[in-house]
Short mmCIF file of C-alpha atoms and ligand atoms in Angstrom, two decimals:
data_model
loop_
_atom_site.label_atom_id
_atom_site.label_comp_id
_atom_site.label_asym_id
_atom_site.label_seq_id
_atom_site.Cartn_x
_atom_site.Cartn_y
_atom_site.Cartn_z
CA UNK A 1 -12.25 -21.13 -1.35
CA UNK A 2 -11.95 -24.94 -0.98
CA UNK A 3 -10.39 -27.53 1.65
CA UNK A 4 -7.19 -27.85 -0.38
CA UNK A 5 -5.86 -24.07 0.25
CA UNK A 6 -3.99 -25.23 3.11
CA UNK A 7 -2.10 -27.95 2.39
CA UNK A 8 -0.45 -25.77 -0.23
CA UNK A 9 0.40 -23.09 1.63
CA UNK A 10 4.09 -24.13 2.52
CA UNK A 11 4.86 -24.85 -0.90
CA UNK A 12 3.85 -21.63 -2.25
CA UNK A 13 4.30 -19.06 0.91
CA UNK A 14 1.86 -18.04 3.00
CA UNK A 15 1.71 -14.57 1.69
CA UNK A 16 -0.29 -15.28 -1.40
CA UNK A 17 -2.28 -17.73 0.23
CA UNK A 18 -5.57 -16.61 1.98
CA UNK A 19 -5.29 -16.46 5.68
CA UNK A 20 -6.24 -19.69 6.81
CA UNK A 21 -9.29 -19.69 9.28
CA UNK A 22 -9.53 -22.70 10.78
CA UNK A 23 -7.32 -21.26 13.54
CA UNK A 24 -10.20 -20.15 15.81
CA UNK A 25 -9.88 -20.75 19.65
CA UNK A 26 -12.63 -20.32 22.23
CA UNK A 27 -13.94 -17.29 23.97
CA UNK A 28 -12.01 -16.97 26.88
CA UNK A 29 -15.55 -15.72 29.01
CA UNK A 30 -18.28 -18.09 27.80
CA UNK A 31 -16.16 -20.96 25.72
CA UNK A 32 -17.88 -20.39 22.70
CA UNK A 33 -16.31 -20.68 19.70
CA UNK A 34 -15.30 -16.96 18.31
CA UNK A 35 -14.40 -15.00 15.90
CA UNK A 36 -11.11 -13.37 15.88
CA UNK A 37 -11.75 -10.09 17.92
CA UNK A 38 -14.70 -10.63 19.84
CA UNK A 39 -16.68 -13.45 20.61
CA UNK A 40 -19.61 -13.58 18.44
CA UNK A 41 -22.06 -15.37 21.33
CA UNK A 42 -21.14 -13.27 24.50
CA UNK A 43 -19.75 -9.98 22.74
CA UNK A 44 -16.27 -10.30 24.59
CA UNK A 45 -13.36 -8.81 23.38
CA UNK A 46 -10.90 -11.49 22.67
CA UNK A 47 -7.17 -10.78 23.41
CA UNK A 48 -5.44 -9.30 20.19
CA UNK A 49 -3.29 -11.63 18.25
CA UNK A 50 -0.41 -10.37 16.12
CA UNK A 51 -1.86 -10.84 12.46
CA UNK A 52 -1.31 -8.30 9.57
CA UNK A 53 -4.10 -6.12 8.33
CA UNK A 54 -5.48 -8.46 5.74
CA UNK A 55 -5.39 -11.37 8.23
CA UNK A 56 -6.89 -9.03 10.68
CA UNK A 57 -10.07 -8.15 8.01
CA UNK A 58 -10.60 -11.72 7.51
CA UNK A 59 -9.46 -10.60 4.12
CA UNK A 60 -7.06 -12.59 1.31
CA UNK A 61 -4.30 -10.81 0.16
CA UNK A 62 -5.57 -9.55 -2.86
CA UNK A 63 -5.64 -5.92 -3.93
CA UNK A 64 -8.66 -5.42 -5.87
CA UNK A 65 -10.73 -5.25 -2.37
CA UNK A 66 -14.06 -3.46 -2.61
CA UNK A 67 -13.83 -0.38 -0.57
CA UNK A 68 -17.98 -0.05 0.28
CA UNK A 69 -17.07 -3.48 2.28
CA UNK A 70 -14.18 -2.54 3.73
CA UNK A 71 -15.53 0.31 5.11
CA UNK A 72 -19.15 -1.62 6.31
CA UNK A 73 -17.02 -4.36 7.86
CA UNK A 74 -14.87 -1.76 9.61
CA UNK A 75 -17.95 0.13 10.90
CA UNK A 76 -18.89 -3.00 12.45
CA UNK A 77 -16.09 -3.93 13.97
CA UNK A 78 -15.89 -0.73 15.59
CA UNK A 79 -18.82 -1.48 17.22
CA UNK A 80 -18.06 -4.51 18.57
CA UNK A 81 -14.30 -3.40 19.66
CA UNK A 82 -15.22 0.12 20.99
CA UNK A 83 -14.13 0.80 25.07
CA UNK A 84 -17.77 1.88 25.98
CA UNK A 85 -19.40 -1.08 24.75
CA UNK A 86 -21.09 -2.89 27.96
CA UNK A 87 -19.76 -6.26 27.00
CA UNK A 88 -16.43 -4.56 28.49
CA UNK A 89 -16.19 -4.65 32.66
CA UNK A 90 -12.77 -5.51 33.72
CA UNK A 91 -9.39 -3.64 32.92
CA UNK A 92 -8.07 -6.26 30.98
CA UNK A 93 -10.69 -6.33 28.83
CA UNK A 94 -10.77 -2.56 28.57
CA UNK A 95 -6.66 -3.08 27.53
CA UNK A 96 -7.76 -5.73 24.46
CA UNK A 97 -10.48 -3.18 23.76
CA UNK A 98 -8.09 -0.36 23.07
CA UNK A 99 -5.04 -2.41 21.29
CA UNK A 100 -7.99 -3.60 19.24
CA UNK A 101 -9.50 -0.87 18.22
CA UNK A 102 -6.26 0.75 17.78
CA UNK A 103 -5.32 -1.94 15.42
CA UNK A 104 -8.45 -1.89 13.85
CA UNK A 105 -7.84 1.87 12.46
CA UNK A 106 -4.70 1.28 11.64
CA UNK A 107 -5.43 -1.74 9.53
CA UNK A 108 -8.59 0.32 8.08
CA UNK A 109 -6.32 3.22 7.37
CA UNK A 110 -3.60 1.29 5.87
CA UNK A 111 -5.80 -0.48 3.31
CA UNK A 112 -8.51 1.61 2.27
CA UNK A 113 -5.66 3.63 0.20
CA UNK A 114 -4.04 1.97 -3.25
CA UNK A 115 -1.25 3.05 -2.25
CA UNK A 116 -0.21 2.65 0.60
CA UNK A 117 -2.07 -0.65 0.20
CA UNK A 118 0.02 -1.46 -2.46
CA UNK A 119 3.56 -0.89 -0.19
CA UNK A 120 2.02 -2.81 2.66
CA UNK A 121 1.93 -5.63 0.99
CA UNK A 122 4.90 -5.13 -0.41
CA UNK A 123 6.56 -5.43 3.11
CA UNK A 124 4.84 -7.80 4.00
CA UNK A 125 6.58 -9.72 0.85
CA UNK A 126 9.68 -8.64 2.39
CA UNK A 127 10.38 -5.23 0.51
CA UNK A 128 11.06 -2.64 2.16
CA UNK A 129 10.94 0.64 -0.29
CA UNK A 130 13.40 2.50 1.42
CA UNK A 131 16.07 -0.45 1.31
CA UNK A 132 15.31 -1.03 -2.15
CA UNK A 133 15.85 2.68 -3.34
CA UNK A 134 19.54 2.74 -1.48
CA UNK A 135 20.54 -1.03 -2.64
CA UNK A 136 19.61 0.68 -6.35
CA UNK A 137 22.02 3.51 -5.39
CA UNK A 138 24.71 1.57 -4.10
CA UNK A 139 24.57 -1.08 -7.36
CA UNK A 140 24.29 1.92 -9.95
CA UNK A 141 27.38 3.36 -8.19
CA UNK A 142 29.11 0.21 -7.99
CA UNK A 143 28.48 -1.02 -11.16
CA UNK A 144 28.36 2.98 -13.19
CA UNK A 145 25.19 1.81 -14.24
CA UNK A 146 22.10 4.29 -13.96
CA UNK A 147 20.04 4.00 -11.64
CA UNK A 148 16.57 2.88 -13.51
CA UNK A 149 14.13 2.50 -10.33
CA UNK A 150 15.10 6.10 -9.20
CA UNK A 151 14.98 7.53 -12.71
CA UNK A 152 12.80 6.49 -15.28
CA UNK A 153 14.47 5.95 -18.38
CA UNK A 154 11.84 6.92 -21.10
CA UNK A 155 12.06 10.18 -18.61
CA UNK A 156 15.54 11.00 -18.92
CA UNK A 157 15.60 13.51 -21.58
CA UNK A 158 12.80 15.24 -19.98
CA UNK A 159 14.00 15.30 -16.84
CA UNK A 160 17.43 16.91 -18.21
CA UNK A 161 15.68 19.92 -19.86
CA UNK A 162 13.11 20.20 -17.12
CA UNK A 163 15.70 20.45 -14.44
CA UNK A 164 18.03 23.28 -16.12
CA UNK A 165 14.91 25.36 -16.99
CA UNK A 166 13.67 24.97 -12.49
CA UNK A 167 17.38 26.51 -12.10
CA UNK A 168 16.73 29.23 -14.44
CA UNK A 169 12.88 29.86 -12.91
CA UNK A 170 13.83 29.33 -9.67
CA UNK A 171 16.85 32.42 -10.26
CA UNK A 172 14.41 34.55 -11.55
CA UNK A 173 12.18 34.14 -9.07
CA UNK A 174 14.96 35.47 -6.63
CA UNK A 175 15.66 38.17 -9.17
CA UNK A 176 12.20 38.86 -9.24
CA UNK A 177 12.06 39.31 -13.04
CA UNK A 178 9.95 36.50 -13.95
CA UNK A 179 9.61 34.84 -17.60
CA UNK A 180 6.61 34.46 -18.87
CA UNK A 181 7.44 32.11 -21.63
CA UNK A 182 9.86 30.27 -19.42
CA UNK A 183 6.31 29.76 -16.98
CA UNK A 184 4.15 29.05 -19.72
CA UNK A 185 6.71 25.98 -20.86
CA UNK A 186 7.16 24.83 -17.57
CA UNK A 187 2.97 24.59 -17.23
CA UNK A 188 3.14 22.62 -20.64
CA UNK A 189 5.83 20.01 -18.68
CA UNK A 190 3.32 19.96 -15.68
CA UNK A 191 0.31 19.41 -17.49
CA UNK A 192 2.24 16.65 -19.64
CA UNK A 193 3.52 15.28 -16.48
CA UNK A 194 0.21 15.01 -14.69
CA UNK A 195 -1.42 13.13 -17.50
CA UNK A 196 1.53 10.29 -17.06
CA UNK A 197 1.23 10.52 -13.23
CA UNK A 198 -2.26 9.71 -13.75
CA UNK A 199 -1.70 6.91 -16.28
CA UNK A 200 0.09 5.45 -13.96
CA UNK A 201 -2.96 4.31 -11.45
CA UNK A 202 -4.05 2.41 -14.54
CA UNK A 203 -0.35 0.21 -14.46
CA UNK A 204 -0.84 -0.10 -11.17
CA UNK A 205 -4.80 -1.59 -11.35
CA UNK A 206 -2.62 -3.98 -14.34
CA UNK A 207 -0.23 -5.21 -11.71
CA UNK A 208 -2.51 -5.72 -8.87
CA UNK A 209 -4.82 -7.79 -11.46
CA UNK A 210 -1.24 -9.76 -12.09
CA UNK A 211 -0.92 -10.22 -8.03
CA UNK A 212 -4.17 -11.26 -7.71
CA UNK A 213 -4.23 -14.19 -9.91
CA UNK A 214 -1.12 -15.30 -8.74
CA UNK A 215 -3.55 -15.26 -5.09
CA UNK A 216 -6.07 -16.34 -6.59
CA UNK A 217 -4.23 -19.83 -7.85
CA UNK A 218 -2.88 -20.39 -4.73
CA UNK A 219 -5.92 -20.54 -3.40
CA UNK A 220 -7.65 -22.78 -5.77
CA UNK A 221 -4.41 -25.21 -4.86
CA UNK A 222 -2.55 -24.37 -7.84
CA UNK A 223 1.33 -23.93 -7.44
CA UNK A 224 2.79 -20.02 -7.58
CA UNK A 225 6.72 -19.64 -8.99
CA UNK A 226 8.77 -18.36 -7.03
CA UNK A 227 9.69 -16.27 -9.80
CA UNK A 228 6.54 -15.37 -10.80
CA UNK A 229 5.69 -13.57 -7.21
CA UNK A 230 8.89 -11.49 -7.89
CA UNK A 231 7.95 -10.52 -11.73
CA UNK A 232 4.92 -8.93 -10.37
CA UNK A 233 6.16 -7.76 -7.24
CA UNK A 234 8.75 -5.28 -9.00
CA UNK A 235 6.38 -4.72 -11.89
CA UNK A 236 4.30 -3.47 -8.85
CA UNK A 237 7.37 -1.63 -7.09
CA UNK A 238 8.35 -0.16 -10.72
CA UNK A 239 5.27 1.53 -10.85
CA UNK A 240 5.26 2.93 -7.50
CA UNK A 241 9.05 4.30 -8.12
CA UNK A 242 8.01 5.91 -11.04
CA UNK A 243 4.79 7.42 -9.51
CA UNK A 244 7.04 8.95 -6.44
CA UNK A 245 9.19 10.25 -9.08
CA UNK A 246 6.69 12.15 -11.14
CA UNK A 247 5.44 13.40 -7.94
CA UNK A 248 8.26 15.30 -7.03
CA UNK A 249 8.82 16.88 -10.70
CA UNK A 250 5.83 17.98 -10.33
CA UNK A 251 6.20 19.45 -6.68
CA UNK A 252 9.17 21.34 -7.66
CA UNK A 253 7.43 23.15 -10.64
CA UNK A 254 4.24 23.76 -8.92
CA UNK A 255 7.17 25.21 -6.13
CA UNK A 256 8.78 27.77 -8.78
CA UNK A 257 5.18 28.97 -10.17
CA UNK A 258 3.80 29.68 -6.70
ZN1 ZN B 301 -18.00 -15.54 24.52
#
């Protein structure tokens, strides 16, 4: 945004600062000055460099993106990085070609979905979701605590009831003497359950705003806390717990009323 991003960057980590650009080398073919995957004078492919997806869509790492221009700027790309292009004749260049391309869907893939938008940048902060569920498991056990990230609190009581009436639908379903009341409050749960699993795309959109301002300081050379990138990092994870969560209630009773 302005000349002062960069000198801020090691005080508040580069990972809410906007990639910088002025990193550009020279086309290895022509020596013109290019952009990061293919030189914008000659058409070359340029050999890949290891960036993350953001970095690699010229994009800050914000997660309000606008998915029309993601998807324009990957359909050019694709162009330009294809293996038939004629730009391409040697081997090598064929090589760059496909890691580039390669990376290019990947990238493309990775953040054209919230979600797993959402958890990529959450590694690259560092998280990884996994780790974090089984350090929550080992500190609830340690400390008899429950575990809150694995089971949402305000869904505790629900949970409880919802689980003993599976057992009992899941029995008669191997009985095969089904209840019909017992299915008709179990679709209740679901339908209940759905409306918070949807709900919960709209905390997300609230946390990403959080992240994004925190980006969107850095960039205009302000100074980001520490502690402020973590508040809104497991506000962020919180959400995404709590989404999985839901998401397998509801698998299981979708399960017993097939
Ligand atoms: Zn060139």
């Amino acid at each position: 945004m302005d000349q002062t991003s960069n000198k801020h960057e090691s005080a508040t980590g580069i990972l809410v600062s906007t990639p910088s650009r002025s990193t550009k080398t020279n086309c290895w073919s022509c020596g013109d000055m290019r952009a990061a995957h293919f030189c914008r004078q000659c058409g070359k492919v340029q050999p890949p460099a290891p960036v993350d997806y953001f970095t690699f869509f010229g994009l800050p790492y914000r997660l309000n993106l606008d998915p029309v221009k993601l998807e324009r700027e990957f359909y050019n790309l694709s162009r330009h990085l294809h293996p038939d292009i004629n730009a391409i004749s040697t081997p090598q260049e064929q090589e760059w070609s496909l890691q580039q391309s390669s990376s290019l869907n990947d990238a493309y893939r990775t953040l054209k979905d919230p979600i797993s938008r959402t958890e990529y940048l959450l590694r690259l902060q560092g998280v990884r979701m996994e780790e974090q569920s089984t350090a929550a498991t080992e500190d609830a056990r340690r400390t008899g605590k429950a575990k809150k990230q694995v089971v949402p609190p305000d869904l505790l009581e629900e949970v409880f009831e919802l689980n003993m009436q599976l057992e009992e639908a899941r029995m008669n379903k191997k009985m095969a003497e089904p209840d019909r009341s017992l299915e008709s409050e179990l679709r209740d749960t679901k339908k209940n359950l759905q409306t918070k699993y949807d709900r919960m795309m709209g905390d997300l959109h609230g946390a990403w705003n959080d992240w994004d301002a925190l980006v969107d300081l850095s960039d205009q050379g302000g100074n980001v806390l520490e502690e402020d990138r973590v508040t809104v990092r497991e506000k962020m994870l919180g959400v995404l717990n709590r989404r999985n969560y839901v998401r397998n209630l509801l698998r299981d009773i979708e399960e017993v009323l097939e």
